[in-house]
PDB file as gemmi writes it, atoms N, CA and C in Angstrom:
CRYST1    1.000    1.000    1.000  90.00  90.00  90.00 P 1                      
ATOM      1  N   UNK A   1       5.525 -56.006 -23.322  1.00  0.00           N  
ATOM      2  CA  UNK A   1       5.540 -57.448 -23.389  1.00  0.00           C  
ATOM      3  C   UNK A   1       4.551 -58.049 -22.389  1.00  0.00           C  
ATOM      4  N   UNK A   2       4.609 -57.568 -21.137  1.00  0.00           N  
ATOM      5  CA  UNK A   2       3.723 -58.095 -20.103  1.00  0.00           C  
ATOM      6  C   UNK A   2       2.270 -57.762 -20.428  1.00  0.00           C  
ATOM      7  N   UNK A   3       2.038 -56.572 -20.947  1.00  0.00           N  
ATOM      8  CA  UNK A   3       0.673 -56.176 -21.300  1.00  0.00           C  
ATOM      9  C   UNK A   3       0.108 -57.071 -22.395  1.00  0.00           C  
ATOM     10  N   UNK A   4       0.949 -57.404 -23.359  1.00  0.00           N  
ATOM     11  CA  UNK A   4       0.483 -58.294 -24.427  1.00  0.00           C  
ATOM     12  C   UNK A   4       0.160 -59.668 -23.880  1.00  0.00           C  
ATOM     13  N   UNK A   5       0.978 -60.126 -22.954  1.00  0.00           N  
ATOM     14  CA  UNK A   5       0.746 -61.441 -22.359  1.00  0.00           C  
ATOM     15  C   UNK A   5      -0.552 -61.448 -21.555  1.00  0.00           C  
ATOM     16  N   UNK A   6      -0.770 -60.391 -20.750  1.00  0.00           N  
ATOM     17  CA  UNK A   6      -2.010 -60.285 -19.965  1.00  0.00           C  
ATOM     18  C   UNK A   6      -3.206 -60.198 -20.905  1.00  0.00           C  
ATOM     19  N   UNK A   7      -3.082 -59.419 -21.963  1.00  0.00           N  
ATOM     20  CA  UNK A   7      -4.165 -59.305 -22.940  1.00  0.00           C  
ATOM     21  C   UNK A   7      -4.459 -60.632 -23.603  1.00  0.00           C  
ATOM     22  N   UNK A   8      -3.422 -61.383 -23.918  1.00  0.00           N  
ATOM     23  CA  UNK A   8      -3.624 -62.693 -24.551  1.00  0.00           C  
ATOM     24  C   UNK A   8      -4.291 -63.668 -23.596  1.00  0.00           C  
ATOM     25  N   UNK A   9      -3.894 -63.627 -22.314  1.00  0.00           N  
ATOM     26  CA  UNK A   9      -4.496 -64.525 -21.319  1.00  0.00           C  
ATOM     27  C   UNK A   9      -5.964 -64.176 -21.123  1.00  0.00           C  
ATOM     28  N   UNK A  10      -6.261 -62.881 -21.002  1.00  0.00           N  
ATOM     29  CA  UNK A  10      -7.656 -62.464 -20.821  1.00  0.00           C  
ATOM     30  C   UNK A  10      -8.487 -62.793 -22.053  1.00  0.00           C  
ATOM     31  N   UNK A  11      -7.910 -62.614 -23.221  1.00  0.00           N  
ATOM     32  CA  UNK A  11      -8.625 -62.955 -24.455  1.00  0.00           C  
ATOM     33  C   UNK A  11      -8.901 -64.442 -24.546  1.00  0.00           C  
ATOM     34  N   UNK A  12      -7.927 -65.235 -24.153  1.00  0.00           N  
ATOM     35  CA  UNK A  12      -8.107 -66.690 -24.166  1.00  0.00           C  
ATOM     36  C   UNK A  12      -9.148 -67.114 -23.128  1.00  0.00           C  
ATOM     37  N   UNK A  13      -9.159 -66.432 -21.966  1.00  0.00           N  
ATOM     38  CA  UNK A  13     -10.118 -66.784 -20.916  1.00  0.00           C  
ATOM     39  C   UNK A  13     -11.538 -66.454 -21.341  1.00  0.00           C  
ATOM     40  N   UNK A  14     -11.688 -65.459 -22.193  1.00  0.00           N  
ATOM     41  CA  UNK A  14     -13.024 -65.075 -22.649  1.00  0.00           C  
ATOM     42  C   UNK A  14     -13.581 -66.042 -23.677  1.00  0.00           C  
ATOM     43  N   UNK A  15     -12.736 -66.807 -24.299  1.00  0.00           N  
ATOM     44  CA  UNK A  15     -13.172 -67.758 -25.322  1.00  0.00           C  
ATOM     45  C   UNK A  15     -13.576 -69.080 -24.685  1.00  0.00           C  
ATOM     46  N   UNK A  16     -14.627 -69.683 -25.174  1.00  0.00           N  
ATOM     47  CA  UNK A  16     -14.998 -70.988 -24.630  1.00  0.00           C  
ATOM     48  C   UNK A  16     -13.921 -72.011 -24.958  1.00  0.00           C  
ATOM     49  N   UNK A  17     -13.671 -72.914 -24.028  1.00  0.00           N  
ATOM     50  CA  UNK A  17     -12.647 -73.923 -24.301  1.00  0.00           C  
ATOM     51  C   UNK A  17     -13.123 -74.879 -25.387  1.00  0.00           C  
ATOM     52  N   UNK A  18     -12.183 -75.353 -26.126  1.00  0.00           N  
ATOM     53  CA  UNK A  18     -12.525 -76.330 -27.160  1.00  0.00           C  
ATOM     54  C   UNK A  18     -12.227 -77.715 -26.617  1.00  0.00           C  
ATOM     55  N   UNK A  19     -13.249 -78.526 -26.618  1.00  0.00           N  
ATOM     56  CA  UNK A  19     -13.108 -79.898 -26.137  1.00  0.00           C  
ATOM     57  C   UNK A  19     -13.394 -80.808 -27.318  1.00  0.00           C  
ATOM     58  N   UNK A  20     -12.381 -81.522 -27.776  1.00  0.00           N  
ATOM     59  CA  UNK A  20     -12.609 -82.402 -28.925  1.00  0.00           C  
ATOM     60  C   UNK A  20     -13.634 -83.482 -28.593  1.00  0.00           C  
ATOM     61  N   UNK A  21     -14.561 -83.701 -29.494  1.00  0.00           N  
ATOM     62  CA  UNK A  21     -15.570 -84.740 -29.320  1.00  0.00           C  
ATOM     63  C   UNK A  21     -16.669 -84.365 -28.345  1.00  0.00           C  
ATOM     64  N   UNK A  22     -16.689 -83.128 -27.897  1.00  0.00           N  
ATOM     65  CA  UNK A  22     -17.706 -82.692 -26.936  1.00  0.00           C  
ATOM     66  C   UNK A  22     -19.023 -82.463 -27.658  1.00  0.00           C  
ATOM     67  N   UNK A  23     -20.098 -82.923 -27.067  1.00  0.00           N  
ATOM     68  CA  UNK A  23     -21.426 -82.734 -27.671  1.00  0.00           C  
ATOM     69  C   UNK A  23     -22.173 -81.560 -27.044  1.00  0.00           C  
ATOM     70  N   UNK A  24     -21.966 -81.339 -25.750  1.00  0.00           N  
ATOM     71  CA  UNK A  24     -22.701 -80.291 -25.043  1.00  0.00           C  
ATOM     72  C   UNK A  24     -22.108 -78.915 -25.296  1.00  0.00           C  
ATOM     73  N   UNK A  25     -22.815 -77.910 -24.844  1.00  0.00           N  
ATOM     74  CA  UNK A  25     -22.325 -76.551 -25.034  1.00  0.00           C  
ATOM     75  C   UNK A  25     -21.090 -76.313 -24.166  1.00  0.00           C  
ATOM     76  N   UNK A  26     -20.202 -75.510 -24.661  1.00  0.00           N  
ATOM     77  CA  UNK A  26     -19.029 -75.144 -23.888  1.00  0.00           C  
ATOM     78  C   UNK A  26     -19.288 -73.796 -23.240  1.00  0.00           C  
ATOM     79  N   UNK A  27     -18.620 -73.564 -22.130  1.00  0.00           N  
ATOM     80  CA  UNK A  27     -18.835 -72.323 -21.400  1.00  0.00           C  
ATOM     81  C   UNK A  27     -17.537 -71.545 -21.345  1.00  0.00           C  
ATOM     82  N   UNK A  28     -17.692 -70.247 -21.187  1.00  0.00           N  
ATOM     83  CA  UNK A  28     -16.522 -69.379 -21.080  1.00  0.00           C  
ATOM     84  C   UNK A  28     -16.508 -68.743 -19.698  1.00  0.00           C  
ATOM     85  N   UNK A  29     -15.415 -68.110 -19.406  1.00  0.00           N  
ATOM     86  CA  UNK A  29     -15.311 -67.396 -18.135  1.00  0.00           C  
ATOM     87  C   UNK A  29     -16.372 -66.298 -18.074  1.00  0.00           C  
ATOM     88  N   UNK A  30     -16.595 -65.650 -19.191  1.00  0.00           N  
ATOM     89  CA  UNK A  30     -17.596 -64.575 -19.241  1.00  0.00           C  
ATOM     90  C   UNK A  30     -18.990 -65.112 -18.934  1.00  0.00           C  
ATOM     91  N   UNK A  31     -19.307 -66.309 -19.432  1.00  0.00           N  
ATOM     92  CA  UNK A  31     -20.637 -66.856 -19.153  1.00  0.00           C  
ATOM     93  C   UNK A  31     -20.763 -67.239 -17.680  1.00  0.00           C  
ATOM     94  N   UNK A  32     -19.665 -67.744 -17.088  1.00  0.00           N  
ATOM     95  CA  UNK A  32     -19.697 -68.026 -15.650  1.00  0.00           C  
ATOM     96  C   UNK A  32     -19.888 -66.745 -14.847  1.00  0.00           C  
ATOM     97  N   UNK A  33     -19.218 -65.674 -15.254  1.00  0.00           N  
ATOM     98  CA  UNK A  33     -19.366 -64.401 -14.553  1.00  0.00           C  
ATOM     99  C   UNK A  33     -20.785 -63.862 -14.693  1.00  0.00           C  
ATOM    100  N   UNK A  34     -21.367 -64.016 -15.864  1.00  0.00           N  
ATOM    101  CA  UNK A  34     -22.750 -63.572 -16.064  1.00  0.00           C  
ATOM    102  C   UNK A  34     -23.701 -64.391 -15.199  1.00  0.00           C  
ATOM    103  N   UNK A  35     -23.472 -65.699 -15.127  1.00  0.00           N  
ATOM    104  CA  UNK A  35     -24.307 -66.553 -14.271  1.00  0.00           C  
ATOM    105  C   UNK A  35     -24.157 -66.166 -12.809  1.00  0.00           C  
ATOM    106  N   UNK A  36     -22.931 -65.866 -12.389  1.00  0.00           N  
ATOM    107  CA  UNK A  36     -22.695 -65.465 -11.007  1.00  0.00           C  
ATOM    108  C   UNK A  36     -23.394 -64.146 -10.693  1.00  0.00           C  
ATOM    109  N   UNK A  37     -23.319 -63.192 -11.610  1.00  0.00           N  
ATOM    110  CA  UNK A  37     -23.994 -61.905 -11.411  1.00  0.00           C  
ATOM    111  C   UNK A  37     -25.508 -62.094 -11.325  1.00  0.00           C  
ATOM    112  N   UNK A  38     -26.047 -62.958 -12.169  1.00  0.00           N  
ATOM    113  CA  UNK A  38     -27.490 -63.226 -12.133  1.00  0.00           C  
ATOM    114  C   UNK A  38     -27.873 -63.906 -10.823  1.00  0.00           C  
ATOM    115  N   UNK A  39     -27.039 -64.828 -10.349  1.00  0.00           N  
ATOM    116  CA  UNK A  39     -27.324 -65.509  -9.081  1.00  0.00           C  
ATOM    117  C   UNK A  39     -27.264 -64.526  -7.919  1.00  0.00           C  
ATOM    118  N   UNK A  40     -26.306 -63.607  -7.950  1.00  0.00           N  
ATOM    119  CA  UNK A  40     -26.225 -62.586  -6.903  1.00  0.00           C  
ATOM    120  C   UNK A  40     -27.478 -61.711  -6.898  1.00  0.00           C  
ATOM    121  N   UNK A  41     -27.953 -61.339  -8.072  1.00  0.00           N  
ATOM    122  CA  UNK A  41     -29.160 -60.511  -8.164  1.00  0.00           C  
ATOM    123  C   UNK A  41     -30.377 -61.268  -7.640  1.00  0.00           C  
ATOM    124  N   UNK A  42     -30.486 -62.556  -7.990  1.00  0.00           N  
ATOM    125  CA  UNK A  42     -31.598 -63.372  -7.481  1.00  0.00           C  
ATOM    126  C   UNK A  42     -31.529 -63.493  -5.964  1.00  0.00           C  
ATOM    127  N   UNK A  43     -30.330 -63.667  -5.437  1.00  0.00           N  
ATOM    128  CA  UNK A  43     -30.156 -63.773  -3.989  1.00  0.00           C  
ATOM    129  C   UNK A  43     -30.599 -62.490  -3.295  1.00  0.00           C  
ATOM    130  N   UNK A  44     -30.239 -61.355  -3.858  1.00  0.00           N  
ATOM    131  CA  UNK A  44     -30.633 -60.074  -3.267  1.00  0.00           C  
ATOM    132  C   UNK A  44     -32.150 -59.910  -3.287  1.00  0.00           C  
ATOM    133  N   UNK A  45     -32.788 -60.269  -4.408  1.00  0.00           N  
ATOM    134  CA  UNK A  45     -34.255 -60.154  -4.490  1.00  0.00           C  
ATOM    135  C   UNK A  45     -34.931 -61.099  -3.506  1.00  0.00           C  
ATOM    136  N   UNK A  46     -34.424 -62.318  -3.401  1.00  0.00           N  
ATOM    137  CA  UNK A  46     -34.992 -63.293  -2.474  1.00  0.00           C  
ATOM    138  C   UNK A  46     -34.835 -62.823  -1.035  1.00  0.00           C  
ATOM    139  N   UNK A  47     -33.677 -62.292  -0.710  1.00  0.00           N  
ATOM    140  CA  UNK A  47     -33.437 -61.792   0.637  1.00  0.00           C  
ATOM    141  C   UNK A  47     -34.409 -60.670   0.986  1.00  0.00           C  
ATOM    142  N   UNK A  48     -34.629 -59.764   0.047  1.00  0.00           N  
ATOM    143  CA  UNK A  48     -35.565 -58.660   0.281  1.00  0.00           C  
ATOM    144  C   UNK A  48     -36.990 -59.181   0.458  1.00  0.00           C  
ATOM    145  N   UNK A  49     -37.389 -60.119  -0.388  1.00  0.00           N  
ATOM    146  CA  UNK A  49     -38.743 -60.679  -0.299  1.00  0.00           C  
ATOM    147  C   UNK A  49     -38.942 -61.420   1.019  1.00  0.00           C  
ATOM    148  N   UNK A  50     -37.948 -62.192   1.432  1.00  0.00           N  
ATOM    149  CA  UNK A  50     -38.066 -62.919   2.697  1.00  0.00           C  
ATOM    150  C   UNK A  50     -38.102 -61.954   3.873  1.00  0.00           C  
ATOM    151  N   UNK A  51     -37.318 -60.892   3.792  1.00  0.00           N  
ATOM    152  CA  UNK A  51     -37.336 -59.889   4.855  1.00  0.00           C  
ATOM    153  C   UNK A  51     -38.706 -59.251   5.002  1.00  0.00           C  
ATOM    154  N   UNK A  52     -39.324 -58.908   3.880  1.00  0.00           N  
ATOM    155  CA  UNK A  52     -40.667 -58.314   3.927  1.00  0.00           C  
ATOM    156  C   UNK A  52     -41.680 -59.305   4.484  1.00  0.00           C  
ATOM    157  N   UNK A  53     -41.544 -60.566   4.098  1.00  0.00           N  
ATOM    158  CA  UNK A  53     -42.468 -61.590   4.586  1.00  0.00           C  
ATOM    159  C   UNK A  53     -42.339 -61.749   6.099  1.00  0.00           C  
ATOM    160  N   UNK A  54     -41.120 -61.733   6.601  1.00  0.00           N  
ATOM    161  CA  UNK A  54     -40.910 -61.855   8.047  1.00  0.00           C  
ATOM    162  C   UNK A  54     -41.540 -60.674   8.763  1.00  0.00           C  
ATOM    163  N   UNK A  55     -41.368 -59.465   8.227  1.00  0.00           N  
ATOM    164  CA  UNK A  55     -41.981 -58.279   8.831  1.00  0.00           C  
ATOM    165  C   UNK A  55     -43.496 -58.454   8.914  1.00  0.00           C  
ATOM    166  N   UNK A  56     -44.094 -58.920   7.811  1.00  0.00           N  
ATOM    167  CA  UNK A  56     -45.559 -59.085   7.794  1.00  0.00           C  
ATOM    168  C   UNK A  56     -46.009 -60.154   8.776  1.00  0.00           C  
ATOM    169  N   UNK A  57     -45.317 -61.303   8.780  1.00  0.00           N  
ATOM    170  CA  UNK A  57     -45.742 -62.413   9.631  1.00  0.00           C  
ATOM    171  C   UNK A  57     -45.568 -62.097  11.111  1.00  0.00           C  
ATOM    172  N   UNK A  58     -44.598 -61.275  11.456  1.00  0.00           N  
ATOM    173  CA  UNK A  58     -44.399 -60.904  12.851  1.00  0.00           C  
ATOM    174  C   UNK A  58     -45.347 -59.791  13.281  1.00  0.00           C  
ATOM    175  N   UNK A  59     -46.064 -59.234  12.323  1.00  0.00           N  
ATOM    176  CA  UNK A  59     -47.011 -58.169  12.654  1.00  0.00           C  
ATOM    177  C   UNK A  59     -46.347 -56.822  12.857  1.00  0.00           C  
ATOM    178  N   UNK A  60     -45.108 -56.727  12.476  1.00  0.00           N  
ATOM    179  CA  UNK A  60     -44.391 -55.469  12.653  1.00  0.00           C  
ATOM    180  C   UNK A  60     -44.818 -54.472  11.588  1.00  0.00           C  
ATOM    181  N   UNK A  61     -45.068 -54.944  10.411  1.00  0.00           N  
ATOM    182  CA  UNK A  61     -45.430 -54.066   9.303  1.00  0.00           C  
ATOM    183  C   UNK A  61     -44.185 -53.430   8.728  1.00  0.00           C  
ATOM    184  N   UNK A  62     -44.279 -53.017   7.518  1.00  0.00           N  
ATOM    185  CA  UNK A  62     -43.136 -52.398   6.867  1.00  0.00           C  
ATOM    186  C   UNK A  62     -43.036 -50.930   7.216  1.00  0.00           C  
ATOM    187  N   UNK A  63     -41.858 -50.359   7.134  1.00  0.00           N  
ATOM    188  CA  UNK A  63     -41.698 -48.944   7.430  1.00  0.00           C  
ATOM    189  C   UNK A  63     -42.554 -48.059   6.534  1.00  0.00           C  
ATOM    190  N   UNK A  64     -42.710 -48.425   5.265  1.00  0.00           N  
ATOM    191  CA  UNK A  64     -43.523 -47.616   4.359  1.00  0.00           C  
ATOM    192  C   UNK A  64     -44.972 -47.585   4.815  1.00  0.00           C  
ATOM    193  N   UNK A  65     -45.496 -48.735   5.271  1.00  0.00           N  
ATOM    194  CA  UNK A  65     -46.876 -48.799   5.742  1.00  0.00           C  
ATOM    195  C   UNK A  65     -47.064 -47.914   6.963  1.00  0.00           C  
ATOM    196  N   UNK A  66     -46.113 -47.939   7.876  1.00  0.00           N  
ATOM    197  CA  UNK A  66     -46.210 -47.144   9.090  1.00  0.00           C  
ATOM    198  C   UNK A  66     -46.193 -45.660   8.756  1.00  0.00           C  
ATOM    199  N   UNK A  67     -45.299 -45.256   7.871  1.00  0.00           N  
ATOM    200  CA  UNK A  67     -45.232 -43.850   7.487  1.00  0.00           C  
ATOM    201  C   UNK A  67     -46.530 -43.397   6.832  1.00  0.00           C  
ATOM    202  N   UNK A  68     -47.120 -44.232   5.995  1.00  0.00           N  
ATOM    203  CA  UNK A  68     -48.376 -43.871   5.338  1.00  0.00           C  
ATOM    204  C   UNK A  68     -49.493 -43.746   6.364  1.00  0.00           C  
ATOM    205  N   UNK A  69     -49.513 -44.621   7.356  1.00  0.00           N  
ATOM    206  CA  UNK A  69     -50.526 -44.540   8.406  1.00  0.00           C  
ATOM    207  C   UNK A  69     -50.378 -43.246   9.193  1.00  0.00           C  
ATOM    208  N   UNK A  70     -49.143 -42.845   9.471  1.00  0.00           N  
ATOM    209  CA  UNK A  70     -48.910 -41.594  10.195  1.00  0.00           C  
ATOM    210  C   UNK A  70     -49.430 -40.413   9.384  1.00  0.00           C  
ATOM    211  N   UNK A  71     -49.160 -40.399   8.094  1.00  0.00           N  
ATOM    212  CA  UNK A  71     -49.638 -39.312   7.230  1.00  0.00           C  
ATOM    213  C   UNK A  71     -51.165 -39.282   7.218  1.00  0.00           C  
ATOM    214  N   UNK A  72     -51.795 -40.446   7.076  1.00  0.00           N  
ATOM    215  CA  UNK A  72     -53.260 -40.512   7.059  1.00  0.00           C  
ATOM    216  C   UNK A  72     -53.852 -40.019   8.374  1.00  0.00           C  
ATOM    217  N   UNK A  73     -53.270 -40.433   9.485  1.00  0.00           N  
ATOM    218  CA  UNK A  73     -53.777 -40.006  10.793  1.00  0.00           C  
ATOM    219  C   UNK A  73     -53.564 -38.508  11.011  1.00  0.00           C  
ATOM    220  N   UNK A  74     -52.448 -37.965  10.532  1.00  0.00           N  
ATOM    221  CA  UNK A  74     -52.223 -36.522  10.632  1.00  0.00           C  
ATOM    222  C   UNK A  74     -53.287 -35.749   9.861  1.00  0.00           C  
ATOM    223  N   UNK A  75     -53.640 -36.235   8.670  1.00  0.00           N  
ATOM    224  CA  UNK A  75     -54.680 -35.565   7.885  1.00  0.00           C  
ATOM    225  C   UNK A  75     -56.028 -35.619   8.593  1.00  0.00           C  
ATOM    226  N   UNK A  76     -56.353 -36.769   9.169  1.00  0.00           N  
ATOM    227  CA  UNK A  76     -57.614 -36.885   9.914  1.00  0.00           C  
ATOM    228  C   UNK A  76     -57.622 -35.942  11.113  1.00  0.00           C  
ATOM    229  N   UNK A  77     -56.495 -35.853  11.807  1.00  0.00           N  
ATOM    230  CA  UNK A  77     -56.403 -34.968  12.964  1.00  0.00           C  
ATOM    231  C   UNK A  77     -56.578 -33.514  12.547  1.00  0.00           C  
ATOM    232  N   UNK A  78     -55.972 -33.113  11.441  1.00  0.00           N  
ATOM    233  CA  UNK A  78     -56.142 -31.745  10.946  1.00  0.00           C  
ATOM    234  C   UNK A  78     -57.602 -31.463  10.605  1.00  0.00           C  
ATOM    235  N   UNK A  79     -58.266 -32.412   9.954  1.00  0.00           N  
ATOM    236  CA  UNK A  79     -59.683 -32.238   9.617  1.00  0.00           C  
ATOM    237  C   UNK A  79     -60.523 -32.071  10.879  1.00  0.00           C  
ATOM    238  N   UNK A  80     -60.276 -32.890  11.867  1.00  0.00           N  
ATOM    239  CA  UNK A  80     -61.061 -32.812  13.105  1.00  0.00           C  
ATOM    240  C   UNK A  80     -60.775 -31.523  13.861  1.00  0.00           C  
ATOM    241  N   UNK A  81     -59.521 -31.084  13.846  1.00  0.00           N  
ATOM    242  CA  UNK A  81     -59.197 -29.809  14.490  1.00  0.00           C  
ATOM    243  C   UNK A  81     -59.885 -28.649  13.777  1.00  0.00           C  
ATOM    244  N   UNK A  82     -59.944 -28.708  12.448  1.00  0.00           N  
ATOM    245  CA  UNK A  82     -60.654 -27.667  11.693  1.00  0.00           C  
ATOM    246  C   UNK A  82     -62.143 -27.684  12.014  1.00  0.00           C  
ATOM    247  N   UNK A  83     -62.736 -28.875  12.102  1.00  0.00           N  
ATOM    248  CA  UNK A  83     -64.154 -28.986  12.459  1.00  0.00           C  
ATOM    249  C   UNK A  83     -64.404 -28.442  13.861  1.00  0.00           C  
ATOM    250  N   UNK A  84     -63.518 -28.772  14.780  1.00  0.00           N  
ATOM    251  CA  UNK A  84     -63.665 -28.302  16.158  1.00  0.00           C  
ATOM    252  C   UNK A  84     -63.579 -26.780  16.219  1.00  0.00           C  
ATOM    253  N   UNK A  85     -62.634 -26.196  15.499  1.00  0.00           N  
ATOM    254  CA  UNK A  85     -62.499 -24.738  15.487  1.00  0.00           C  
ATOM    255  C   UNK A  85     -63.743 -24.086  14.888  1.00  0.00           C  
ATOM    256  N   UNK A  86     -64.282 -24.673  13.822  1.00  0.00           N  
ATOM    257  CA  UNK A  86     -65.497 -24.120  13.209  1.00  0.00           C  
ATOM    258  C   UNK A  86     -66.677 -24.225  14.166  1.00  0.00           C  
ATOM    259  N   UNK A  87     -66.811 -25.340  14.863  1.00  0.00           N  
ATOM    260  CA  UNK A  87     -67.906 -25.502  15.829  1.00  0.00           C  
ATOM    261  C   UNK A  87     -67.768 -24.528  16.992  1.00  0.00           C  
ATOM    262  N   UNK A  88     -66.561 -24.318  17.464  1.00  0.00           N  
ATOM    263  CA  UNK A  88     -66.351 -23.358  18.557  1.00  0.00           C  
ATOM    264  C   UNK A  88     -66.734 -21.950  18.117  1.00  0.00           C  
ATOM    265  N   UNK A  89     -66.360 -21.597  16.892  1.00  0.00           N  
ATOM    266  CA  UNK A  89     -66.713 -20.279  16.372  1.00  0.00           C  
ATOM    267  C   UNK A  89     -68.230 -20.135  16.248  1.00  0.00           C  
ATOM    268  N   UNK A  90     -68.903 -21.173  15.775  1.00  0.00           N  
ATOM    269  CA  UNK A  90     -70.356 -21.141  15.649  1.00  0.00           C  
ATOM    270  C   UNK A  90     -71.024 -20.980  17.015  1.00  0.00           C  
ATOM    271  N   UNK A  91     -70.553 -21.723  18.001  1.00  0.00           N  
ATOM    272  CA  UNK A  91     -71.117 -21.612  19.356  1.00  0.00           C  
ATOM    273  C   UNK A  91     -70.871 -20.210  19.911  1.00  0.00           C  
ATOM    274  N   UNK A  92     -69.684 -19.664  19.664  1.00  0.00           N  
ATOM    275  CA  UNK A  92     -69.384 -18.312  20.141  1.00  0.00           C  
ATOM    276  C   UNK A  92     -70.316 -17.298  19.490  1.00  0.00           C  
ATOM    277  N   UNK A  93     -70.581 -17.448  18.191  1.00  0.00           N  
ATOM    278  CA  UNK A  93     -71.503 -16.535  17.510  1.00  0.00           C  
ATOM    279  C   UNK A  93     -72.909 -16.673  18.077  1.00  0.00           C  
ATOM    280  N   UNK A  94     -73.344 -17.894  18.316  1.00  0.00           N  
ATOM    281  CA  UNK A  94     -74.678 -18.107  18.890  1.00  0.00           C  
ATOM    282  C   UNK A  94     -74.768 -17.495  20.280  1.00  0.00           C  
ATOM    283  N   UNK A  95     -73.729 -17.659  21.075  1.00  0.00           N  
ATOM    284  CA  UNK A  95     -73.734 -17.092  22.426  1.00  0.00           C  
ATOM    285  C   UNK A  95     -73.742 -15.571  22.382  1.00  0.00           C  
ATOM    286  N   UNK A  96     -72.995 -14.970  21.455  1.00  0.00           N  
ATOM    287  CA  UNK A  96     -72.999 -13.505  21.341  1.00  0.00           C  
ATOM    288  C   UNK A  96     -74.380 -13.016  20.910  1.00  0.00           C  
ATOM    289  N   UNK A  97     -75.022 -13.727  20.007  1.00  0.00           N  
ATOM    290  CA  UNK A  97     -76.354 -13.347  19.547  1.00  0.00           C  
ATOM    291  C   UNK A  97     -77.384 -13.479  20.657  1.00  0.00           C  
ATOM    292  N   UNK A  98     -77.243 -14.493  21.491  1.00  0.00           N  
ATOM    293  CA  UNK A  98     -78.181 -14.703  22.591  1.00  0.00           C  
ATOM    294  C   UNK A  98     -77.998 -13.629  23.656  1.00  0.00           C  
ATOM    295  N   UNK A  99     -76.757 -13.214  23.876  1.00  0.00           N  
ATOM    296  CA  UNK A  99     -76.497 -12.174  24.873  1.00  0.00           C  
ATOM    297  C   UNK A  99     -77.023 -10.822  24.408  1.00  0.00           C  
ATOM    298  N   UNK A 100     -77.106 -10.610  23.097  1.00  0.00           N  
ATOM    299  CA  UNK A 100     -77.585  -9.334  22.567  1.00  0.00           C  
ATOM    300  C   UNK A 100     -79.100  -9.222  22.660  1.00  0.00           C  
ATOM    301  N   UNK A 101     -79.804 -10.355  22.762  1.00  0.00           N  
ATOM    302  CA  UNK A 101     -81.263 -10.328  22.865  1.00  0.00           C  
ATOM    303  C   UNK A 101     -81.675  -9.913  24.276  1.00  0.00           C  
ATOM    304  N   UNK A 102     -82.787  -9.166  24.372  1.00  0.00           N  
ATOM    305  CA  UNK A 102     -83.257  -8.800  25.722  1.00  0.00           C  
ATOM    306  C   UNK A 102     -83.783 -10.035  26.443  1.00  0.00           C  
ATOM    307  N   UNK A 103     -83.501 -10.088  27.728  1.00  0.00           N  
ATOM    308  CA  UNK A 103     -83.955 -11.219  28.536  1.00  0.00           C  
ATOM    309  C   UNK A 103     -85.366 -10.953  29.023  1.00  0.00           C  
ATOM    310  N   UNK A 104     -86.261 -11.917  28.827  1.00  0.00           N  
ATOM    311  CA  UNK A 104     -87.613 -11.717  29.379  1.00  0.00           C  
ATOM    312  C   UNK A 104     -87.569 -11.901  30.893  1.00  0.00           C  
ATOM    313  N   UNK A 105     -88.131 -10.968  31.589  1.00  0.00           N  
ATOM    314  CA  UNK A 105     -88.152 -11.066  33.053  1.00  0.00           C  
ATOM    315  C   UNK A 105     -89.425 -11.625  33.561  1.00  0.00           C  
TER     316      UNK A 105                                                      
END                                                                             
């Protein structure tokens, strides 16, 4: 009995109310809930956008930008370390070759 009553109330709440002589559109509880969900989603997007804007305007930068900069700098550092190691090896080879040559007295 109670379940039928709850079902009837929920079913009635889902239906738009009938207003005699009404010209405008009628709304239902479901349409209000859909509007509320859409407003919540818009609020979340706006909050995220404003947060990013504040980060940019304060010069803090976003975490993603910082992480990408770290990755880029690590790659540059690896390249320079490889170049340095190659140059050291080349100098060592040149020095060994020079030591093998007879010295003019």
